[in-house]
PDB file of C-alpha atoms in Angstrom:
ATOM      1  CA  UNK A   1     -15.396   6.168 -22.354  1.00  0.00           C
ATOM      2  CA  UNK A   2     -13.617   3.827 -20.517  1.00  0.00           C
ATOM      3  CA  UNK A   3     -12.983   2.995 -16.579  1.00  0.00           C
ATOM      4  CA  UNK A   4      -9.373   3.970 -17.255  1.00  0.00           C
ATOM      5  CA  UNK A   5      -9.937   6.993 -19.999  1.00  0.00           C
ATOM      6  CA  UNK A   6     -12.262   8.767 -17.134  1.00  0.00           C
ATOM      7  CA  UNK A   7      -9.642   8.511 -14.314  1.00  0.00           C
ATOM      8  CA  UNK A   8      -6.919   9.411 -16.431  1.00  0.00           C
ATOM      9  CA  UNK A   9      -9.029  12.299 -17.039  1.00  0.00           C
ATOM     10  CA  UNK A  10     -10.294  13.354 -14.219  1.00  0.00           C
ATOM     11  CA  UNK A  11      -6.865  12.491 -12.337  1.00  0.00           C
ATOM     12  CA  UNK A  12      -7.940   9.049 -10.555  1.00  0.00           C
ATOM     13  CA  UNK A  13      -5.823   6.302 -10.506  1.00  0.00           C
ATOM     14  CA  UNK A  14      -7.606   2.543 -10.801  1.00  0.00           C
ATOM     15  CA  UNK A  15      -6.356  -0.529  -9.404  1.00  0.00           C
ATOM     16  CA  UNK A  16      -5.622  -2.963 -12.288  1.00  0.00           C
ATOM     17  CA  UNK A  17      -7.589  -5.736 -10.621  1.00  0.00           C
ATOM     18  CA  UNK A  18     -10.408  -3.511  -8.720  1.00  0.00           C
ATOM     19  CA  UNK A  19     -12.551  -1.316 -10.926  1.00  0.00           C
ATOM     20  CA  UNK A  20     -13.558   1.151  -8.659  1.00  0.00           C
ATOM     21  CA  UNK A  21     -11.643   3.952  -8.708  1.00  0.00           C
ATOM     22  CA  UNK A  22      -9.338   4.498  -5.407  1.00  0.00           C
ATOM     23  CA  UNK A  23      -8.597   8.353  -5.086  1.00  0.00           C
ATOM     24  CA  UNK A  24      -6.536  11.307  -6.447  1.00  0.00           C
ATOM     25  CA  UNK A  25      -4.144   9.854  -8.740  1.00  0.00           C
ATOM     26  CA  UNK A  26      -1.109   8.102  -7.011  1.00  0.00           C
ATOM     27  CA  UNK A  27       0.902  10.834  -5.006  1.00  0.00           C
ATOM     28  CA  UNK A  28       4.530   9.902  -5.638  1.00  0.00           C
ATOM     29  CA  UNK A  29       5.792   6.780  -7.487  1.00  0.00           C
ATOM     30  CA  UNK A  30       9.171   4.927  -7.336  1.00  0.00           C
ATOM     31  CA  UNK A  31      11.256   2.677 -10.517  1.00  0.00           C
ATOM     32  CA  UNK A  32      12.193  -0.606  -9.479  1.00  0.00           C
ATOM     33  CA  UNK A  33      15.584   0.453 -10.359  1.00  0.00           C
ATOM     34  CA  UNK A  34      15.786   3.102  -7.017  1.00  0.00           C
ATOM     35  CA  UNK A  35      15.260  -0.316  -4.567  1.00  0.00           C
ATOM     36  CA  UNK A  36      18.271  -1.121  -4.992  1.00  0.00           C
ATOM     37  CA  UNK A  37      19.749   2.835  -4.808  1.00  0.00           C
ATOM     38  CA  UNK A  38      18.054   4.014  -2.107  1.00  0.00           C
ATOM     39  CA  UNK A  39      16.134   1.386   0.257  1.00  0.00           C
ATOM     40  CA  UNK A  40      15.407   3.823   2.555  1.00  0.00           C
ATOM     41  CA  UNK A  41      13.512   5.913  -0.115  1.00  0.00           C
ATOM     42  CA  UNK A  42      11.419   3.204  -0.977  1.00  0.00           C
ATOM     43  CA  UNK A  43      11.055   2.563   2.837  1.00  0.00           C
ATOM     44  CA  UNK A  44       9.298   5.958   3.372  1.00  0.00           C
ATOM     45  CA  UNK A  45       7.446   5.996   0.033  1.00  0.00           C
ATOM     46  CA  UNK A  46       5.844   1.994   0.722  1.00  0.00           C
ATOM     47  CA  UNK A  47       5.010   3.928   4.171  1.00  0.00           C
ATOM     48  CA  UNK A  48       3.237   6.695   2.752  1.00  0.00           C
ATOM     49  CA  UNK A  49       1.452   4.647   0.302  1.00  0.00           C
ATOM     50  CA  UNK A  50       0.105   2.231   2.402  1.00  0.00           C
ATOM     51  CA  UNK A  51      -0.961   5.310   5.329  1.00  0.00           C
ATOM     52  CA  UNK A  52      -2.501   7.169   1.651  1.00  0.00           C
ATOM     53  CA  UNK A  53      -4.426   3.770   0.336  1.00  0.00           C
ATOM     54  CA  UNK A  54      -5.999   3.161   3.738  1.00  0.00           C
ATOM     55  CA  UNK A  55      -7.376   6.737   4.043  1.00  0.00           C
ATOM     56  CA  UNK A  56      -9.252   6.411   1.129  1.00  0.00           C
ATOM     57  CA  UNK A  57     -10.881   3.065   2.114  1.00  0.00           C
ATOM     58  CA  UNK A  58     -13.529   2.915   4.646  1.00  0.00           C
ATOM     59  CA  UNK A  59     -12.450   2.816   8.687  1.00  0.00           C
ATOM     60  CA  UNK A  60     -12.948  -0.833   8.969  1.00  0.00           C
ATOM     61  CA  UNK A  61     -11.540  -1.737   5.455  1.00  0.00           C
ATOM     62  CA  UNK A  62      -7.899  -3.356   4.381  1.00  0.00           C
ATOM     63  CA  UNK A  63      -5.893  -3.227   1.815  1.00  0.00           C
ATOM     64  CA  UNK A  64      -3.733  -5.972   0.402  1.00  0.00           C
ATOM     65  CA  UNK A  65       0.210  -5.343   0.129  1.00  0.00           C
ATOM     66  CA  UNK A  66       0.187  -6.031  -3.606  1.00  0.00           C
ATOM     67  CA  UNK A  67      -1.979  -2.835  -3.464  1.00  0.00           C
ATOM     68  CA  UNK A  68       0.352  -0.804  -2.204  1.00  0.00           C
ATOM     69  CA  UNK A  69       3.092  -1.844  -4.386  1.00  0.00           C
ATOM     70  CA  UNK A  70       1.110  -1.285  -7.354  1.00  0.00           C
ATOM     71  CA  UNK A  71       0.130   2.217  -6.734  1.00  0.00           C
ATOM     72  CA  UNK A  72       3.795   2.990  -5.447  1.00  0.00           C
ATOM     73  CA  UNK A  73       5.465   1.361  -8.449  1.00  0.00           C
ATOM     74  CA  UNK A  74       5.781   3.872 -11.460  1.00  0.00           C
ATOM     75  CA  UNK A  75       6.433   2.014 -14.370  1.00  0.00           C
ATOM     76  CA  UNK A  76       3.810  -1.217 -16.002  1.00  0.00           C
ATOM     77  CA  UNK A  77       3.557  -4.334 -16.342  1.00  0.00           C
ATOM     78  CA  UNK A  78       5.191  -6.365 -13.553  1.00  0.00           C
ATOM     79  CA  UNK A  79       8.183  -4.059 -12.145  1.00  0.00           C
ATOM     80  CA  UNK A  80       5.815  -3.462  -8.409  1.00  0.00           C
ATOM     81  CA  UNK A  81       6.157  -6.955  -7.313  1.00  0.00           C
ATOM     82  CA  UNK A  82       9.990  -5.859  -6.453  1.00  0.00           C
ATOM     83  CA  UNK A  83       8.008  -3.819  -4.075  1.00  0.00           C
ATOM     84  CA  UNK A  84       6.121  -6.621  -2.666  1.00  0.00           C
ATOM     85  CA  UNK A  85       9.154  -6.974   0.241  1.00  0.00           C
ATOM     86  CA  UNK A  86       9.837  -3.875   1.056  1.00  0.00           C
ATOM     87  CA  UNK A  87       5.976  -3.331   1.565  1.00  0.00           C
ATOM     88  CA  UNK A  88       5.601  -6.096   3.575  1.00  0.00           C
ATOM     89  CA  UNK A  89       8.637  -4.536   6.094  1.00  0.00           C
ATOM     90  CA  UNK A  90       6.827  -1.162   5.583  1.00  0.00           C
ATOM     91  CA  UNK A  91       3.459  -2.814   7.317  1.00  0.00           C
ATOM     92  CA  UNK A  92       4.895  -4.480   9.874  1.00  0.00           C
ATOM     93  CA  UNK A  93       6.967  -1.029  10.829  1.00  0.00           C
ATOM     94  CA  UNK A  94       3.830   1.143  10.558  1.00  0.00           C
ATOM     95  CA  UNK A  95       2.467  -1.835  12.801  1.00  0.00           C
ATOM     96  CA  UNK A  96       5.306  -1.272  15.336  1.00  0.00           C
ATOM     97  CA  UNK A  97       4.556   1.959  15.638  1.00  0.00           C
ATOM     98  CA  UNK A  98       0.868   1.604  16.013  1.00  0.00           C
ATOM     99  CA  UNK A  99      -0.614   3.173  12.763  1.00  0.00           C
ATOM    100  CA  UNK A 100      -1.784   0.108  11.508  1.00  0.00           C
ATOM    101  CA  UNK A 101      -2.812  -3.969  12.009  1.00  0.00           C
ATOM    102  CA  UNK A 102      -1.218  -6.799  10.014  1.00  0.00           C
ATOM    103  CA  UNK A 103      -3.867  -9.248   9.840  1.00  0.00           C
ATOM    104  CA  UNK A 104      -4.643 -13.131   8.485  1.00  0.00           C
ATOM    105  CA  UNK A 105      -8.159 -13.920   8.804  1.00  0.00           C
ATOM    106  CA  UNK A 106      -9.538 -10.757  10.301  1.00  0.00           C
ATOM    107  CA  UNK A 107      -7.151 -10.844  13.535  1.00  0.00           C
ATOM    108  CA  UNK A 108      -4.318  -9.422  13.789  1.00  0.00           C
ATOM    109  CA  UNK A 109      -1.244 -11.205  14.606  1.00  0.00           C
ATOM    110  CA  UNK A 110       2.442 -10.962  15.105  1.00  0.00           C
ATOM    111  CA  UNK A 111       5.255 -11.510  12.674  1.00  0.00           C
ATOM    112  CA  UNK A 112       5.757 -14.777  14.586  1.00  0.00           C
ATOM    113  CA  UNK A 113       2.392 -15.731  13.649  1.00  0.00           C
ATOM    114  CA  UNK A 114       2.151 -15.226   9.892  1.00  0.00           C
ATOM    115  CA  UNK A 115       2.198 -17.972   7.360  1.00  0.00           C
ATOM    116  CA  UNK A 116       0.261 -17.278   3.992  1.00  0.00           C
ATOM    117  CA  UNK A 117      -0.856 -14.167   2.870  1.00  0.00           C
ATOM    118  CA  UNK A 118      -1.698 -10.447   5.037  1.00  0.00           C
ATOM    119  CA  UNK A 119      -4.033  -7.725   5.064  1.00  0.00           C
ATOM    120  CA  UNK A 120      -3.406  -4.283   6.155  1.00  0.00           C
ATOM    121  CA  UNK A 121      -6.278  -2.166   7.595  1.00  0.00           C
ATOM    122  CA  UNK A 122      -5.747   0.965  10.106  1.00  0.00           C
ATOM    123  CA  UNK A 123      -5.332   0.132  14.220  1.00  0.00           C
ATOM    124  CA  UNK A 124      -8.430   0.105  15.719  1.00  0.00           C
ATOM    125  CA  UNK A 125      -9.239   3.523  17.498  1.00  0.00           C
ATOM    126  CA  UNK A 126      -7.284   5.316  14.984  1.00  0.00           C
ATOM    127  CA  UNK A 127      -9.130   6.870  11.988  1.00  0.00           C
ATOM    128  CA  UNK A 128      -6.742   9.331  10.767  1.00  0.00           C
ATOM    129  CA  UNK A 129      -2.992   9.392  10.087  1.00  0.00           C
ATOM    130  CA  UNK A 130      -1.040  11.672  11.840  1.00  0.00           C
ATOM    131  CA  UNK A 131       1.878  13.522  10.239  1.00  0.00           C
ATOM    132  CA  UNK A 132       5.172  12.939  10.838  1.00  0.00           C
TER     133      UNK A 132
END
């Protein structure tokens, strides 16, 4: 059986380009077509995805933003890199409010600062997310 039969069947989801499966299968999803409805939707589900993908990693790990917008994006093929933005603004708000680090080469840094790809891993000190 394949990587993708078992979590289909045992309700994992698996990260197109990582093998290893992530977690319980995605918990909500989005269509590219509600961006543009309902930004503020996709605001709060980018947030929740990211907060969700970071739990299940390991308390020094990060995650990539294409990450997130793959497991929030419904639909295949390449419909999540509409996502790619509004996950980008979703890390840097979650960084705001101290529930996570943007980082470039293992530091973190500002929005000032950034040129080239991020990472997003959990602030230091905190290991769980808190609810809302």
């Amino acid at each position: 059986m394949t990587a993708t039969a078992t979590a289909t069947r045992t309700g994992l989801s698996e990260h197109r380009s990582h093998p290893r499966l992530v977690g319980p299968a995605r918990p909500a999803q989005c269509d590219t077509r509600v961006v543009a409805k309902d930004p503020q939707k996709v605001d709060r589900l980018v947030e929740r995805t990211i907060l969700t993908l970071l739990e299940r990693r390991g308390p020094t790990s990060s995650i990539c933003p294409s990450d997130a917008a793959r497991a929030a994006y419904a639909g295949e093929g390449e419909g999540w890199r509409a996502l790619m933005e509004p996950t980008r603004r979703a890390a840097w708000r979650l960084a705001s409010a101290g529930e996570v680090e943007v980082t470039q080469a293992g530091r973190p840094v500002t929005p000032a600062e950034v040129h080239g790809p991020i990472r997003i891993r959990r602030a230091r000190g905190r290991t769980t997310r808190t609810e809302p």
